[in-house]
Coordinates of C-alpha atoms in Angstrom, one line a residue:
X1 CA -87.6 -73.1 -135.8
X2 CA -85.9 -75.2 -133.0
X3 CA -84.0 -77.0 -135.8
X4 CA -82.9 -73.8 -137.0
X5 CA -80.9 -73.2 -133.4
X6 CA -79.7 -77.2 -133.0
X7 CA -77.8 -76.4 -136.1
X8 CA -75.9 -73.7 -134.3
X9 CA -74.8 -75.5 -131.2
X10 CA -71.7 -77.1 -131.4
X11 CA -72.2 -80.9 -130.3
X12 CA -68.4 -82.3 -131.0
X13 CA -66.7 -83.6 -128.0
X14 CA -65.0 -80.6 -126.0
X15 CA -61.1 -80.5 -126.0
X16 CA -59.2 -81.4 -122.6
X17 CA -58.2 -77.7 -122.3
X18 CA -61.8 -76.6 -122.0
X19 CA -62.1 -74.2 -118.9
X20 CA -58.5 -74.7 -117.8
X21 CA -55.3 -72.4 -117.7
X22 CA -52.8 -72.8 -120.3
X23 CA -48.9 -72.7 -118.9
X24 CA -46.3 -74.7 -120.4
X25 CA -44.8 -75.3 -116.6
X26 CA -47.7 -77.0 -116.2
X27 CA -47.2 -80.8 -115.3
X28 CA -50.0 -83.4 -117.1
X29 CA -51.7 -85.2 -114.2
X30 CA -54.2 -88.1 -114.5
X31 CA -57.5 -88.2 -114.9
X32 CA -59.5 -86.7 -112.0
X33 CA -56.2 -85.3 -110.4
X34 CA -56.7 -81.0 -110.0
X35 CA -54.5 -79.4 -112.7
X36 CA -51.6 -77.6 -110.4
X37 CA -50.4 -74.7 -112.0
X38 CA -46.7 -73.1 -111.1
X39 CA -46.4 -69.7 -111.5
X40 CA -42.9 -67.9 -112.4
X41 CA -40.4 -67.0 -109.5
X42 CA -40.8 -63.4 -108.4
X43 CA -37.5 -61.6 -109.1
X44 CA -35.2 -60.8 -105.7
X45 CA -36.0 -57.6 -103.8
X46 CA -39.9 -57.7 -105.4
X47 CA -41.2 -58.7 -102.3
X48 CA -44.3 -56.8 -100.8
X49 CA -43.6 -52.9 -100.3
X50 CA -43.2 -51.8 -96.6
X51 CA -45.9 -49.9 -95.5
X52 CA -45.4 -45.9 -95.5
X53 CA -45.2 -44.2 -91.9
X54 CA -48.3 -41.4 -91.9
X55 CA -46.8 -38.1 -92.5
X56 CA -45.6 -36.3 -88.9
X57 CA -47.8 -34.0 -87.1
X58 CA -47.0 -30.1 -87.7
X59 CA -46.3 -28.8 -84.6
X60 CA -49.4 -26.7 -82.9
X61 CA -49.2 -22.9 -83.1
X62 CA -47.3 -20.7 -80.5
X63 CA -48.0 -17.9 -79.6
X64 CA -45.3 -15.3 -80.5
X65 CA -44.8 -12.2 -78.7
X66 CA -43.4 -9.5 -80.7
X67 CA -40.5 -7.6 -79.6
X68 CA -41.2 -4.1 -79.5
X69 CA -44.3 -5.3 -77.9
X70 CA -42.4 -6.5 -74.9
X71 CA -41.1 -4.4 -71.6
X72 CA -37.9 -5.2 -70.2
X73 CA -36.2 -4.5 -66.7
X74 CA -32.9 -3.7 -67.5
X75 CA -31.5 -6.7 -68.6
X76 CA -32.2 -7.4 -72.0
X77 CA -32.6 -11.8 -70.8
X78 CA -35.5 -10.7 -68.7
X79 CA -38.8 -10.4 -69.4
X80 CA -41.3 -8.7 -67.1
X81 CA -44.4 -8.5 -68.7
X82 CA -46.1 -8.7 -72.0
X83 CA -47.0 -4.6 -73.0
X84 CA -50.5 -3.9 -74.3
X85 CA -51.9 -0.5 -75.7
X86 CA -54.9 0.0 -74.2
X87 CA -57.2 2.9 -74.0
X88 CA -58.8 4.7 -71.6
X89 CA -59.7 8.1 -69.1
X90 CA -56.7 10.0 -67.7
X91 CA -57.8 11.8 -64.8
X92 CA -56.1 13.9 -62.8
X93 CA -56.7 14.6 -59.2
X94 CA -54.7 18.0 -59.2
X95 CA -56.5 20.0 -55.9
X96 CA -59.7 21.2 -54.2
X97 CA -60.8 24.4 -52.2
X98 CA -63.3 23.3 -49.1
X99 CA -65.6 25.9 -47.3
X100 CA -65.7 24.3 -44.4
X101 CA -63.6 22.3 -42.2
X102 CA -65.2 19.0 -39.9
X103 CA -62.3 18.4 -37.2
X104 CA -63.2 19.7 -33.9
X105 CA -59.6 19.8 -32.8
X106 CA -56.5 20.3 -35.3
X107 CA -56.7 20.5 -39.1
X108 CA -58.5 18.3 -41.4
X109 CA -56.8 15.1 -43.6
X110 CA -58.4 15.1 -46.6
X111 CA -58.1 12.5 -49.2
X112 CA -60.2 11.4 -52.7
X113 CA -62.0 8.4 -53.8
X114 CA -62.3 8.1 -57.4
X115 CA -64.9 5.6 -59.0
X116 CA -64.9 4.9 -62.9
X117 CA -67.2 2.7 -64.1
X118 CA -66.8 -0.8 -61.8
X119 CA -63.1 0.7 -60.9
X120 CA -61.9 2.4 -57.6
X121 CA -59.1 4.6 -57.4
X122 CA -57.7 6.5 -54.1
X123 CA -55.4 9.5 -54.0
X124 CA -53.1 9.6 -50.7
X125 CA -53.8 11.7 -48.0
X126 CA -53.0 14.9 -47.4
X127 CA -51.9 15.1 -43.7
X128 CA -53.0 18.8 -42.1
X129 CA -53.9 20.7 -45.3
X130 CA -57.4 21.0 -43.9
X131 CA -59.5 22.6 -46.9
X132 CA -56.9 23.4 -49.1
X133 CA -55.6 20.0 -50.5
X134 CA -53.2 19.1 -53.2
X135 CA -52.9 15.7 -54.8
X136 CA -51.7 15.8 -58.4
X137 CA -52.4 12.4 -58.8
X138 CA -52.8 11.0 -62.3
X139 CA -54.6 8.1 -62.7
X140 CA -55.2 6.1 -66.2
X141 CA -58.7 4.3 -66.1
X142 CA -58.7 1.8 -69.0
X143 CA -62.6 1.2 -70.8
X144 CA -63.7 -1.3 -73.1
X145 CA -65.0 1.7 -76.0
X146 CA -65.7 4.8 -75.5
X147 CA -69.9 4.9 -74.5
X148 CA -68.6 2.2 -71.6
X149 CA -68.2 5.3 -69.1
X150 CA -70.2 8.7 -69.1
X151 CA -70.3 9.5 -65.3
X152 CA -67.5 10.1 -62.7
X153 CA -68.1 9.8 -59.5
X154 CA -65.2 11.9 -57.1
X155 CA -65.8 11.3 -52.6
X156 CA -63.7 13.7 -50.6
X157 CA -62.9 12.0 -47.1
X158 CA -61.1 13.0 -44.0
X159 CA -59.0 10.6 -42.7
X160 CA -59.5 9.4 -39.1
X161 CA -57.3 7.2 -37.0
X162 CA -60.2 6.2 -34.4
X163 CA -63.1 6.4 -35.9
X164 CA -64.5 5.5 -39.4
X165 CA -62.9 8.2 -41.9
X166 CA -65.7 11.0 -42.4
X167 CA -66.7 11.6 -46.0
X168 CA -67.0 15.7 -46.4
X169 CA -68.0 16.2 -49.7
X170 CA -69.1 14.1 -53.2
X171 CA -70.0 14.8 -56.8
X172 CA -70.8 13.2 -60.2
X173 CA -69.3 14.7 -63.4
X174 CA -70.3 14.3 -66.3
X175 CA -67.7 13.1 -69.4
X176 CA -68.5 15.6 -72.3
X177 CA -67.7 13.5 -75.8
X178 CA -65.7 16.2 -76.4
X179 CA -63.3 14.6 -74.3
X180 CA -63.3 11.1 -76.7
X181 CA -62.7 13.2 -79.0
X182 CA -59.3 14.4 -78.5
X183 CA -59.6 17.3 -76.2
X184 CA -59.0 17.5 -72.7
X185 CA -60.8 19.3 -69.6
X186 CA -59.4 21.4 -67.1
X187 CA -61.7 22.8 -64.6
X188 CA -63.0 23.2 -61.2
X189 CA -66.3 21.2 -60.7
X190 CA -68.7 21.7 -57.8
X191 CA -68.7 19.6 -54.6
X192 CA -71.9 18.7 -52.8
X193 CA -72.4 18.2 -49.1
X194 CA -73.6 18.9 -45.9
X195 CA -73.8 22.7 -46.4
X196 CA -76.1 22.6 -49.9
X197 CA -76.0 21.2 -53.4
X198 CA -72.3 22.5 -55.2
X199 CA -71.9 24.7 -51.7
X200 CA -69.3 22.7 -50.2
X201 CA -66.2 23.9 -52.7
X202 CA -64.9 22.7 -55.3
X203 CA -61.7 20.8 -57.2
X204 CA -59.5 20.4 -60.2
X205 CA -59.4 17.8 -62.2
X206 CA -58.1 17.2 -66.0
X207 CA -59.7 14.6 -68.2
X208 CA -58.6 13.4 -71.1
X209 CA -58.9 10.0 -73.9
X210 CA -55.4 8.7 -74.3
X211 CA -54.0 5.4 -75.3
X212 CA -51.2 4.4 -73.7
X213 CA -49.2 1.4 -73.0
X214 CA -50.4 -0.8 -69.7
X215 CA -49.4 -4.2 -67.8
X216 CA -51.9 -6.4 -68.4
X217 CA -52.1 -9.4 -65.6
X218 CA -54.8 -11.8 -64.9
X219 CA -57.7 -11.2 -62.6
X220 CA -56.4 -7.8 -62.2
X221 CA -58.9 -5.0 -62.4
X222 CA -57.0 -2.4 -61.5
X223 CA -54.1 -1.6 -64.1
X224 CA -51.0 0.0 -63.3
X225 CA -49.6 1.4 -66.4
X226 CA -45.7 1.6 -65.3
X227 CA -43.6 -0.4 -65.2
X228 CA -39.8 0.4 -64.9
X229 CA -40.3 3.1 -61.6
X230 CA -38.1 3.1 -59.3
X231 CA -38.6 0.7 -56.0
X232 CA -39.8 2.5 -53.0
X233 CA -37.7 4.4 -50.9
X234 CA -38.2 4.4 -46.7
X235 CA -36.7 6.7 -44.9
X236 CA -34.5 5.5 -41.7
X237 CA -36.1 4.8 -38.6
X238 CA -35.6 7.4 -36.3
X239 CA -32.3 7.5 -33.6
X240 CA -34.1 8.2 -30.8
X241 CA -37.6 7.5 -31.5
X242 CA -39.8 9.6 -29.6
X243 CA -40.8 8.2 -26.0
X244 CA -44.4 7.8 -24.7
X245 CA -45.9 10.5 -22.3
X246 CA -46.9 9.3 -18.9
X247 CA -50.5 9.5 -18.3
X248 CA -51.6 11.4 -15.3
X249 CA -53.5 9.5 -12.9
X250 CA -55.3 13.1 -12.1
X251 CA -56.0 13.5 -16.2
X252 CA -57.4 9.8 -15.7
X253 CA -59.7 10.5 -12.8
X254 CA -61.0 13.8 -14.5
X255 CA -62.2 12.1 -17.6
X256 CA -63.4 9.2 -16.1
X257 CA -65.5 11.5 -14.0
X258 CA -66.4 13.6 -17.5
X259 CA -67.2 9.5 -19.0
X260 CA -68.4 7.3 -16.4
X261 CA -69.5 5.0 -19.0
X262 CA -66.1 4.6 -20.6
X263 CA -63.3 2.0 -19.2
X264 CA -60.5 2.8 -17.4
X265 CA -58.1 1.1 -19.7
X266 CA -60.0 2.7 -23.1
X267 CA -59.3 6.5 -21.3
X268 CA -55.5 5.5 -20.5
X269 CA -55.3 4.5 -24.4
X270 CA -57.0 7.7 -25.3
X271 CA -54.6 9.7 -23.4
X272 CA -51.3 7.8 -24.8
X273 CA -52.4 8.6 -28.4
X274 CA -52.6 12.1 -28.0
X275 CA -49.8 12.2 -25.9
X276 CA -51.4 13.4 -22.5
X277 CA -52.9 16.4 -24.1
X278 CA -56.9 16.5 -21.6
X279 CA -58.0 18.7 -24.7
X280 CA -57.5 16.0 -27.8
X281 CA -58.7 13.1 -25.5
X282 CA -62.2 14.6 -24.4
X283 CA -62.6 15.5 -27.9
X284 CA -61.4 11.8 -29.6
X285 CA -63.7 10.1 -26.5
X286 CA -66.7 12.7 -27.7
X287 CA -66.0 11.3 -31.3
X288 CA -66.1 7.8 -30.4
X289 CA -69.2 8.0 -27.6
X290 CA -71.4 11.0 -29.6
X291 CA -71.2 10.0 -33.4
X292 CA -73.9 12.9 -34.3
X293 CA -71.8 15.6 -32.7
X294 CA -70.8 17.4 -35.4
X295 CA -74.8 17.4 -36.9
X296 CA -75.4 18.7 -33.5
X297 CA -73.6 21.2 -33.7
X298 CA -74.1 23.0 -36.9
X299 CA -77.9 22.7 -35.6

């Protein structure tokens, strides 16, 4: 059997090119000398490509504003603020009918507070209209959906200008979901206070869903839905402006006699504000030194 496979193997000498590359350029060295093979000249301009720059960077994403979505002042260059629908409560604060008046002296200031949801709204006050008000303030109070508010929550103040502004009447209304969806409210609600529950008058207000376009600004939580009114107008000071009223050193020494407890200075200050008037001082110092006078005296 192992004569059999001797036969196959081929046990002539080997040729000189055994295991060696065959090019003609190739110059015949002598014995033991490495075999140095030339290769062909590459052709001009074949030399190694220049590596390819990456591919530039699209540019990130702006934010585009369109244009109908954009308020201008006037001038079609400037900008003012981006506009953004946004829905809410429109309440108005038309007017309200009081039974009974708080002021000892004078007529009553009254003014309302409006709370919607974590928002605070106030209508301006009223100067002498005692317990028949009129505001016709709208107010649009925006919400997140439309279960975000179900209560409103209305104060009736009167304004004082030396003592902490008395609150005369309150009352939480409920919002109907009639009104989110699509119909509006007009009526007088009750008003709760010192008198009885819904016995201390009542007021107007209109209620409605609406969408409508508002300012949006950062940290703001109070929106103020226009923007293009008109900037605020001041009448001129006066010509002659109206001179202060000499105390009377008698007026003086008759309320300090009335409130021994009360400076000097404090009664002169008194006095000046209600320009020399005995009557309006002994009731602003009655204010100021007997807080509970009014409970008092419906008592």
């Amino acid at each position: 059997m192992g004569d059999s496979f001797r036969d196959k193997v081929v046990l002539d000498p080997l040729p000189d090119s055994f295991l060696r590359l065959e090019n003609s350029n190739a110059t015949p060295n002598s014995p033991g000398e490495p075999t140095h093979v030339e290769l062909p000249p590459r052709p001009p301009g074949s030399g190694a490509p220049p590596p390819q720059a990456a591919p530039p960077r699209p540019p990130p994403p702006q934010h585009v504003i369109p244009t109908q979505q954009v308020i201008y002042t006037g001038q079609p260059s400037q900008v003012l603020q981006p506009c953004v629908p946004q829905a809410g409560l429109s309440i108005t604060v038309a007017q309200a009918i009081l039974n009974k008046s708080y002021t000892l002296i004078g007529s009553m200031d009254p003014y309302v507070r409006l709370k919607v949801g974590h928002s605070t709204y106030e209508t301006f006050t009223d100067e002498g209209a005692d317990k028949n008000p009129k505001w016709n303030k709208i107010y649009h109070c925006p919400l997140p959906n439309t279960t975000a508010v179900r209560m409103i929550e209305v104060l009736v103040f009167d304004e004082k200008s030396l003592t902490e502004d008395q609150r005369i009447a309150h009352a939480k209304i409920p919002v109907p979901q009639s009104v989110f969806d699509g119909h509006t409210i007009d009526d007088w609600f009750p008003l709760s206070g010192k008198l009885g529950e819904d016995k201390e008058g009542t007021i107007n207000l209109i209620i409605s869903y609406t969408t409508m376009p508002m300012i949006t600004l950062p940290y703001q939580r109070i929106h103020y839905p226009y923007a293009n009114t008109a900037p605020t107008q001041y009448p001129p000071p006066p010509a002659n402006p109206p001179q202060p009223v000499p105390v009377k050193e008698e007026d003086v020494k008759t309320l300090k006699d009335m409130f021994p407890d009360v400076e000097e200075q404090v009664i002169r200050t008194v006095l000046e504000s209600k320009r020399g008037s005995l009557e309006g001082a002994v009731a602003a110092i009655l204010q100021i030194t007997q807080p509970g006078i009014d409970e008092e005296s419906e008592a």
